[in-house]
Amino acid sequence: MTSILATKAADADLDARAAFLRELAESAGAVARSGFVRRTAGQIVFKGPQDFLTETDAAVEKHIRTRISEAFPQDGFLGEETGLHNSGENVWVVDPIDGTANFARAIPHFCISIAYVSAGRTLLGAIYNPALDELYFAQRGAGAELNGERISVAVTTDPNTACVELGWSRRVPQQVYIDTLQRLLDCGANVRRGASGALALAYVADGRSDCYAELHMQPWDCLAGLLLVEEAGGAVVPFLDRGGLISGGAVLATAPRIASIMSHATGIDLSGSDSRSTSSVA
Ligand code: LIP
């Protein structure tokens, strides 16, 4: 009886967090949108070569962190801009503006990415694109959705018809990136880069893209998107099982029928993943 009551209490807690997260993603998006329309070139600060920090990054992360600490004061917080606070079993992992390089140059392709991780598993993920008012949301075991409508990955079987996005950053040697790009092109894939890894993962979840690969991503860039793809029926790397929350790591998230080809072309191993679709990988 106790275990049944405990399970019901855990389910109720997660549902409450899910409702909180949906509203938080949209309120954070309103802060980002107001910063985007107000922005001027002078607001850009470089954290490093090709690494941008805008005033809006800081404002959005402060908004998110404040709301989480008010609602769930015992939870941990890991943000791209302010780092780790109050680590523990339950932690929120946040990229306030993913696609900062786009945001900094007034390109409307950016998002807020928020994941909720408990006991080493991502249970909730939200990716909100304020420019298009598109909210992607996933709860483990309950599917993935875009603006409340269920979504699923593409059914693409032929890499010659595939649209693949390959992420880039200075964290990976340039020749490794170029070699990976060459192997994907040799598969016949159309390869693009949109400079927002989180949005790219969301697009795999709803079938706009067939695969997203990046040789190193930070946890705040990818955890929400990996849950979206998994809940939408895709194959994903076991990012957290490989220590990704601390060190980041390689990311592959793909339509299941081209998963083995994409894994071979990118050199990113999908084994060990508990993605439902991995077993159905061709
Ligand atoms: C982005 C990442 C993406 C990478 C981009 C950029 P940011 O993060 O989400 O994976 O390819 O170059 O690093 O810095 O815009 O939050």
mmCIF file of C-alpha atoms and ligand atoms in Angstrom:
data_model
loop_
_atom_site.group_PDB
_atom_site.id
_atom_site.type_symbol
_atom_site.label_atom_id
_atom_site.label_comp_id
_atom_site.label_asym_id
_atom_site.label_seq_id
_atom_site.Cartn_x
_atom_site.Cartn_y
_atom_site.Cartn_z
ATOM 1 C CA MET A 1 0.000 0.000 0.000
ATOM 2 C CA THR A 2 2.835 2.353 0.910
ATOM 3 C CA SER A 3 4.535 1.888 -2.468
ATOM 4 C CA ILE A 4 1.264 2.633 -4.288
ATOM 5 C CA LEU A 5 0.792 5.837 -2.291
ATOM 6 C CA ALA A 6 4.438 6.801 -2.850
ATOM 7 C CA THR A 7 4.065 6.279 -6.598
ATOM 8 C CA LYS A 8 0.910 8.391 -6.688
ATOM 9 C CA ALA A 9 2.659 11.158 -4.741
ATOM 10 C CA ALA A 10 5.644 11.081 -7.121
ATOM 11 C CA ASP A 11 3.321 11.235 -10.138
ATOM 12 C CA ALA A 12 1.452 14.195 -8.639
ATOM 13 C CA ASP A 13 4.737 15.984 -7.937
ATOM 14 C CA LEU A 14 5.930 15.498 -11.519
ATOM 15 C CA ASP A 15 2.606 16.674 -12.944
ATOM 16 C CA ALA A 16 2.853 19.823 -10.818
ATOM 17 C CA ARG A 17 6.407 20.432 -12.058
ATOM 18 C CA ALA A 18 5.257 19.870 -15.629
ATOM 19 C CA ALA A 19 2.548 22.522 -15.329
ATOM 20 C CA PHE A 20 5.059 24.893 -13.691
ATOM 21 C CA LEU A 21 7.599 24.297 -16.476
ATOM 22 C CA ARG A 22 5.161 25.016 -19.299
ATOM 23 C CA GLU A 23 4.315 28.402 -17.824
ATOM 24 C CA LEU A 24 7.947 29.150 -16.927
ATOM 25 C CA ALA A 25 9.192 28.483 -20.475
ATOM 26 C CA GLU A 26 6.661 30.947 -21.896
ATOM 27 C CA SER A 27 7.280 33.669 -19.270
ATOM 28 C CA ALA A 28 11.038 33.348 -19.875
ATOM 29 C CA GLY A 29 10.304 33.594 -23.593
ATOM 30 C CA ALA A 30 8.542 36.923 -23.027
ATOM 31 C CA VAL A 31 11.719 38.265 -21.375
ATOM 32 C CA ALA A 32 13.816 37.009 -24.288
ATOM 33 C CA ARG A 33 11.432 38.415 -26.885
ATOM 34 C CA SER A 34 11.487 41.889 -25.307
ATOM 35 C CA GLY A 35 15.287 41.768 -25.265
ATOM 36 C CA PHE A 36 15.366 40.664 -28.897
ATOM 37 C CA VAL A 37 13.223 43.535 -30.173
ATOM 38 C CA ARG A 38 15.122 46.072 -28.040
ATOM 39 C CA ARG A 39 18.608 44.808 -28.761
ATOM 40 C CA THR A 40 21.310 46.998 -30.237
ATOM 41 C CA ALA A 41 24.742 45.917 -31.427
ATOM 42 C CA GLY A 42 26.352 47.521 -28.367
ATOM 43 C CA GLN A 43 24.752 44.971 -26.016
ATOM 44 C CA ILE A 44 26.907 42.122 -27.303
ATOM 45 C CA VAL A 45 29.683 40.900 -25.018
ATOM 46 C CA PHE A 46 32.054 38.162 -26.119
ATOM 47 C CA LYS A 47 32.752 35.432 -23.532
ATOM 48 C CA GLY A 48 35.377 34.189 -25.963
ATOM 49 C CA PRO A 49 35.939 33.858 -29.737
ATOM 50 C CA GLN A 50 32.517 33.250 -31.332
ATOM 51 C CA ASP A 51 31.022 32.912 -27.816
ATOM 52 C CA PHE A 52 28.417 35.586 -27.225
ATOM 53 C CA LEU A 53 26.786 36.839 -24.057
ATOM 54 C CA THR A 54 23.957 39.292 -24.336
ATOM 55 C CA GLU A 55 22.313 41.154 -21.490
ATOM 56 C CA THR A 56 19.215 39.122 -22.264
ATOM 57 C CA ASP A 57 21.011 35.822 -21.509
ATOM 58 C CA ALA A 58 21.621 37.084 -17.979
ATOM 59 C CA ALA A 59 18.095 38.502 -17.551
ATOM 60 C CA VAL A 60 16.392 35.311 -18.761
ATOM 61 C CA GLU A 61 18.529 33.047 -16.575
ATOM 62 C CA LYS A 62 17.832 35.280 -13.534
ATOM 63 C CA HIS A 63 14.077 35.097 -14.258
ATOM 64 C CA ILE A 64 14.156 31.295 -14.523
ATOM 65 C CA ARG A 65 16.376 30.744 -11.479
ATOM 66 C CA THR A 66 14.269 33.065 -9.312
ATOM 67 C CA ARG A 67 11.021 31.336 -10.249
ATOM 68 C CA ILE A 68 12.471 27.854 -9.655
ATOM 69 C CA SER A 69 13.968 28.798 -6.270
ATOM 70 C CA GLU A 70 10.569 30.195 -5.195
ATOM 71 C CA ALA A 71 8.607 27.144 -6.350
ATOM 72 C CA PHE A 72 11.104 24.364 -5.538
ATOM 73 C CA PRO A 73 13.663 25.770 -3.057
ATOM 74 C CA GLN A 74 15.219 22.333 -2.403
ATOM 75 C CA ASP A 75 16.044 21.728 -6.075
ATOM 76 C CA GLY A 76 19.429 22.241 -7.701
ATOM 77 C CA PHE A 77 20.028 24.624 -10.615
ATOM 78 C CA LEU A 78 22.611 24.394 -13.424
ATOM 79 C CA GLY A 79 22.590 27.385 -15.764
ATOM 80 C CA GLU A 80 24.835 28.173 -18.724
ATOM 81 C CA GLU A 81 25.579 31.664 -17.402
ATOM 82 C CA THR A 82 25.726 31.216 -13.590
ATOM 83 C CA GLY A 83 26.788 27.564 -13.222
ATOM 84 C CA LEU A 84 25.709 25.065 -10.545
ATOM 85 C CA HIS A 85 23.770 26.032 -7.416
ATOM 86 C CA ASN A 86 22.516 23.648 -4.731
ATOM 87 C CA SER A 87 23.306 20.330 -6.421
ATOM 88 C CA GLY A 88 21.195 17.349 -5.427
ATOM 89 C CA GLU A 89 18.980 14.544 -6.755
ATOM 90 C CA ASN A 90 16.618 17.026 -8.448
ATOM 91 C CA VAL A 91 18.234 19.629 -10.711
ATOM 92 C CA TRP A 92 16.970 22.054 -13.345
ATOM 93 C CA VAL A 93 19.348 22.460 -16.309
ATOM 94 C CA VAL A 94 18.891 25.734 -18.204
ATOM 95 C CA ASP A 95 20.124 27.460 -21.339
ATOM 96 C CA PRO A 96 18.524 30.924 -21.182
ATOM 97 C CA ILE A 97 19.190 31.710 -24.831
ATOM 98 C CA ASP A 98 20.270 28.833 -27.054
ATOM 99 C CA GLY A 99 21.333 30.206 -30.404
ATOM 100 C CA THR A 100 23.055 33.201 -28.861
ATOM 101 C CA ALA A 101 25.063 33.907 -32.011
ATOM 102 C CA ASN A 102 21.766 34.232 -33.922
ATOM 103 C CA PHE A 103 20.183 36.361 -31.184
ATOM 104 C CA ALA A 104 23.222 38.673 -31.120
ATOM 105 C CA ARG A 105 22.819 39.339 -34.864
ATOM 106 C CA ALA A 106 19.025 39.715 -34.832
ATOM 107 C CA ILE A 107 18.455 36.333 -36.501
ATOM 108 C CA PRO A 108 15.112 35.030 -35.118
ATOM 109 C CA HIS A 109 16.269 31.422 -34.616
ATOM 110 C CA PHE A 110 16.871 30.967 -30.876
ATOM 111 C CA CYS A 111 15.095 29.418 -27.895
ATOM 112 C CA ILE A 112 14.947 28.875 -24.142
ATOM 113 C CA SER A 113 15.828 25.309 -23.154
ATOM 114 C CA ILE A 114 14.920 23.928 -19.707
ATOM 115 C CA ALA A 115 15.271 20.323 -18.520
ATOM 116 C CA TYR A 116 14.328 18.759 -15.177
ATOM 117 C CA VAL A 117 16.603 15.892 -14.117
ATOM 118 C CA SER A 118 15.834 13.612 -11.157
ATOM 119 C CA ALA A 119 18.013 10.713 -9.965
ATOM 120 C CA GLY A 120 20.107 10.863 -13.134
ATOM 121 C CA ARG A 121 17.205 10.829 -15.631
ATOM 122 C CA THR A 122 15.654 13.689 -17.551
ATOM 123 C CA LEU A 123 11.947 13.630 -16.688
ATOM 124 C CA LEU A 124 10.769 16.935 -18.198
ATOM 125 C CA GLY A 125 11.953 19.076 -21.098
ATOM 126 C CA ALA A 126 10.756 22.372 -22.561
ATOM 127 C CA ILE A 127 12.109 24.279 -25.570
ATOM 128 C CA TYR A 128 10.396 27.563 -26.393
ATOM 129 C CA ASN A 129 11.017 29.610 -29.552
ATOM 130 C CA PRO A 130 9.671 33.131 -28.793
ATOM 131 C CA ALA A 131 10.034 34.307 -32.412
ATOM 132 C CA LEU A 132 7.475 31.730 -33.623
ATOM 133 C CA ASP A 133 5.623 31.216 -30.297
ATOM 134 C CA GLU A 134 6.387 27.481 -30.497
ATOM 135 C CA LEU A 135 6.533 25.536 -27.221
ATOM 136 C CA TYR A 136 7.998 22.033 -27.433
ATOM 137 C CA PHE A 137 7.321 19.953 -24.320
ATOM 138 C CA ALA A 138 8.014 16.380 -23.186
ATOM 139 C CA GLN A 139 7.344 14.402 -20.005
ATOM 140 C CA ARG A 140 9.066 11.023 -19.723
ATOM 141 C CA GLY A 141 6.616 8.284 -20.613
ATOM 142 C CA ALA A 142 3.937 10.728 -21.772
ATOM 143 C CA GLY A 143 5.135 11.664 -25.262
ATOM 144 C CA ALA A 144 6.275 14.907 -26.861
ATOM 145 C CA GLU A 145 4.228 17.819 -28.159
ATOM 146 C CA LEU A 146 4.401 21.120 -30.015
ATOM 147 C CA ASN A 147 1.891 23.714 -28.766
ATOM 148 C CA GLY A 148 -0.173 20.912 -27.229
ATOM 149 C CA GLU A 149 -0.236 18.671 -30.336
ATOM 150 C CA ARG A 150 1.576 15.297 -30.219
ATOM 151 C CA ILE A 151 4.674 15.104 -32.430
ATOM 152 C CA SER A 152 6.787 12.258 -33.782
ATOM 153 C CA VAL A 153 10.089 11.829 -35.564
ATOM 154 C CA ALA A 154 10.408 11.369 -39.337
ATOM 155 C CA VAL A 155 10.015 7.954 -40.994
ATOM 156 C CA THR A 156 12.926 8.598 -43.368
ATOM 157 C CA THR A 157 14.750 5.413 -44.394
ATOM 158 C CA ASP A 158 17.137 6.673 -47.092
ATOM 159 C CA PRO A 159 20.049 9.002 -46.196
ATOM 160 C CA ASN A 160 19.897 10.316 -49.774
ATOM 161 C CA THR A 161 16.614 11.996 -48.845
ATOM 162 C CA ALA A 162 17.657 12.914 -45.305
ATOM 163 C CA CYS A 163 18.010 16.421 -43.890
ATOM 164 C CA VAL A 164 20.694 16.364 -41.191
ATOM 165 C CA GLU A 165 22.005 19.137 -38.937
ATOM 166 C CA LEU A 166 25.596 19.051 -37.698
ATOM 167 C CA GLY A 167 26.343 21.360 -34.762
ATOM 168 C CA TRP A 168 29.596 23.235 -34.457
ATOM 169 C CA SER A 169 31.599 24.886 -31.730
ATOM 170 C CA ARG A 170 35.242 25.643 -30.996
ATOM 171 C CA ARG A 171 35.181 22.839 -28.427
ATOM 172 C CA VAL A 172 35.893 20.345 -31.262
ATOM 173 C CA PRO A 173 39.018 20.396 -33.488
ATOM 174 C CA GLN A 174 38.136 21.862 -36.876
ATOM 175 C CA GLN A 175 39.440 18.884 -38.874
ATOM 176 C CA VAL A 176 37.276 16.472 -36.853
ATOM 177 C CA TYR A 177 34.229 18.623 -37.685
ATOM 178 C CA ILE A 178 35.209 18.745 -41.373
ATOM 179 C CA ASP A 179 35.779 14.966 -41.548
ATOM 180 C CA THR A 180 32.376 14.303 -39.938
ATOM 181 C CA LEU A 181 30.710 16.710 -42.354
ATOM 182 C CA GLN A 182 32.385 14.910 -45.278
ATOM 183 C CA ARG A 183 31.109 11.481 -44.131
ATOM 184 C CA LEU A 184 27.564 12.805 -43.768
ATOM 185 C CA LEU A 185 27.725 14.334 -47.257
ATOM 186 C CA ASP A 186 29.123 11.042 -48.601
ATOM 187 C CA CYS A 187 25.924 9.375 -47.245
ATOM 188 C CA GLY A 188 23.932 11.626 -49.548
ATOM 189 C CA ALA A 189 22.444 13.705 -46.755
ATOM 190 C CA ASN A 190 21.564 17.382 -47.029
ATOM 191 C CA VAL A 191 23.629 18.852 -44.163
ATOM 192 C CA ARG A 192 22.795 22.198 -42.569
ATOM 193 C CA ARG A 193 23.558 24.185 -39.406
ATOM 194 C CA GLY A 194 21.145 26.524 -37.677
ATOM 195 C CA ALA A 195 23.387 27.448 -34.672
ATOM 196 C CA SER A 196 20.845 26.479 -32.022
ATOM 197 C CA GLY A 197 21.398 22.910 -30.918
ATOM 198 C CA ALA A 198 18.272 22.842 -28.757
ATOM 199 C CA LEU A 199 15.995 23.992 -31.593
ATOM 200 C CA ALA A 200 17.727 21.526 -33.909
ATOM 201 C CA LEU A 201 16.849 18.684 -31.530
ATOM 202 C CA ALA A 202 13.254 19.912 -31.300
ATOM 203 C CA TYR A 203 13.073 19.801 -35.096
ATOM 204 C CA VAL A 204 14.171 16.154 -35.063
ATOM 205 C CA ALA A 205 11.372 15.427 -32.581
ATOM 206 C CA ASP A 206 8.703 16.870 -34.874
ATOM 207 C CA GLY A 207 10.149 15.494 -38.100
ATOM 208 C CA ARG A 208 11.276 18.791 -39.644
ATOM 209 C CA SER A 209 14.782 17.325 -39.528
ATOM 210 C CA ASP A 210 15.891 13.691 -39.664
ATOM 211 C CA CYS A 211 18.962 13.845 -37.429
ATOM 212 C CA TYR A 212 21.016 16.141 -35.233
ATOM 213 C CA ALA A 213 24.641 15.406 -34.429
ATOM 214 C CA GLU A 214 27.246 17.382 -32.543
ATOM 215 C CA LEU A 215 30.598 16.076 -31.366
ATOM 216 C CA HIS A 216 30.406 17.933 -28.069
ATOM 217 C CA MET A 217 27.412 19.636 -26.446
ATOM 218 C CA GLN A 218 26.884 21.057 -22.991
ATOM 219 C CA PRO A 219 24.045 19.559 -20.887
ATOM 220 C CA TRP A 220 22.014 22.805 -20.961
ATOM 221 C CA ASP A 221 22.065 22.765 -24.771
ATOM 222 C CA CYS A 222 20.745 19.235 -25.222
ATOM 223 C CA LEU A 223 18.954 17.583 -22.275
ATOM 224 C CA ALA A 224 15.482 18.950 -23.042
ATOM 225 C CA GLY A 225 15.871 18.198 -26.745
ATOM 226 C CA LEU A 226 17.107 14.640 -26.168
ATOM 227 C CA LEU A 227 14.009 13.868 -24.088
ATOM 228 C CA LEU A 228 11.790 15.375 -26.809
ATOM 229 C CA VAL A 229 13.347 13.140 -29.477
ATOM 230 C CA GLU A 230 13.164 10.057 -27.247
ATOM 231 C CA GLU A 231 9.507 10.660 -26.394
ATOM 232 C CA ALA A 232 8.774 11.334 -30.088
ATOM 233 C CA GLY A 233 10.101 7.863 -31.030
ATOM 234 C CA GLY A 234 13.648 8.714 -32.031
ATOM 235 C CA ALA A 235 16.994 7.137 -31.147
ATOM 236 C CA VAL A 236 19.278 9.160 -28.863
ATOM 237 C CA VAL A 237 22.621 8.763 -27.108
ATOM 238 C CA PRO A 238 22.597 7.892 -23.375
ATOM 239 C CA PHE A 239 24.048 11.327 -22.656
ATOM 240 C CA LEU A 240 23.577 11.349 -18.870
ATOM 241 C CA ASP A 241 24.794 7.737 -18.477
ATOM 242 C CA ARG A 242 28.056 8.862 -20.094
ATOM 243 C CA GLY A 243 28.665 11.628 -17.550
ATOM 244 C CA GLY A 244 27.179 14.376 -19.718
ATOM 245 C CA LEU A 245 25.743 16.387 -16.825
ATOM 246 C CA ILE A 246 29.260 17.163 -15.604
ATOM 247 C CA SER A 247 31.420 17.029 -18.742
ATOM 248 C CA GLY A 248 29.025 17.361 -21.670
ATOM 249 C CA GLY A 249 29.540 14.974 -24.544
ATOM 250 C CA ALA A 250 28.764 13.869 -28.068
ATOM 251 C CA VAL A 251 25.124 14.025 -29.145
ATOM 252 C CA LEU A 252 23.263 12.032 -31.794
ATOM 253 C CA ALA A 253 19.473 12.179 -32.027
ATOM 254 C CA THR A 254 17.896 10.661 -35.101
ATOM 255 C CA ALA A 255 14.893 9.177 -36.850
ATOM 256 C CA PRO A 256 15.177 5.473 -35.975
ATOM 257 C CA ARG A 257 15.349 4.009 -39.484
ATOM 258 C CA ILE A 258 18.551 5.868 -40.351
ATOM 259 C CA ALA A 259 20.048 5.614 -36.863
ATOM 260 C CA SER A 260 22.708 3.005 -37.643
ATOM 261 C CA ILE A 261 23.829 4.868 -40.793
ATOM 262 C CA MET A 262 24.012 8.180 -38.900
ATOM 263 C CA SER A 263 25.885 6.544 -36.027
ATOM 264 C CA HIS A 264 28.441 5.093 -38.430
ATOM 265 C CA ALA A 265 28.878 8.356 -40.371
ATOM 266 C CA THR A 266 29.311 10.499 -37.252
ATOM 267 C CA GLY A 267 31.218 7.934 -35.174
ATOM 268 C CA ILE A 268 28.771 8.571 -32.302
ATOM 269 C CA ASP A 269 27.722 5.331 -30.573
ATOM 270 C CA LEU A 270 24.040 4.881 -29.710
ATOM 271 C CA SER A 271 24.510 1.682 -27.693
ATOM 272 C CA GLY A 272 23.434 1.704 -24.095
ATOM 273 C CA SER A 273 20.572 4.035 -24.810
ATOM 274 C CA ASP A 274 17.187 3.168 -23.308
ATOM 275 C CA SER A 275 15.426 4.942 -26.191
ATOM 276 C CA ARG A 276 12.352 2.906 -26.973
ATOM 277 C CA SER A 277 13.077 3.071 -30.669
ATOM 278 C CA THR A 278 16.713 1.964 -30.472
ATOM 279 C CA SER A 279 15.603 -1.649 -30.527
ATOM 280 C CA SER A 280 13.740 -0.907 -33.751
ATOM 281 C CA VAL A 281 16.771 0.692 -35.385
ATOM 282 C CA ALA A 282 17.266 -0.737 -38.874
HETATM 283 C C1 LIP B 1 24.809 26.744 -29.080
HETATM 284 C C2 LIP B 1 24.660 25.255 -28.964
HETATM 285 C C3 LIP B 1 24.935 24.496 -30.234
HETATM 286 C C4 LIP B 1 26.170 24.895 -30.921
HETATM 287 C C5 LIP B 1 26.172 26.380 -31.132
HETATM 288 C C6 LIP B 1 26.050 27.126 -29.797
HETATM 289 P P1 LIP B 1 24.583 28.759 -27.315
HETATM 290 O O1 LIP B 1 24.761 27.227 -27.771
HETATM 291 O O2 LIP B 1 23.338 24.975 -28.587
HETATM 292 O O3 LIP B 1 25.031 23.129 -29.893
HETATM 293 O O4 LIP B 1 26.273 24.210 -32.146
HETATM 294 O O5 LIP B 1 27.385 26.745 -31.757
HETATM 295 O O6 LIP B 1 27.134 26.785 -28.973
HETATM 296 O O7 LIP B 1 25.977 29.208 -27.038
HETATM 297 O O8 LIP B 1 23.967 29.513 -28.431
HETATM 298 O O9 LIP B 1 23.772 28.759 -26.059
#
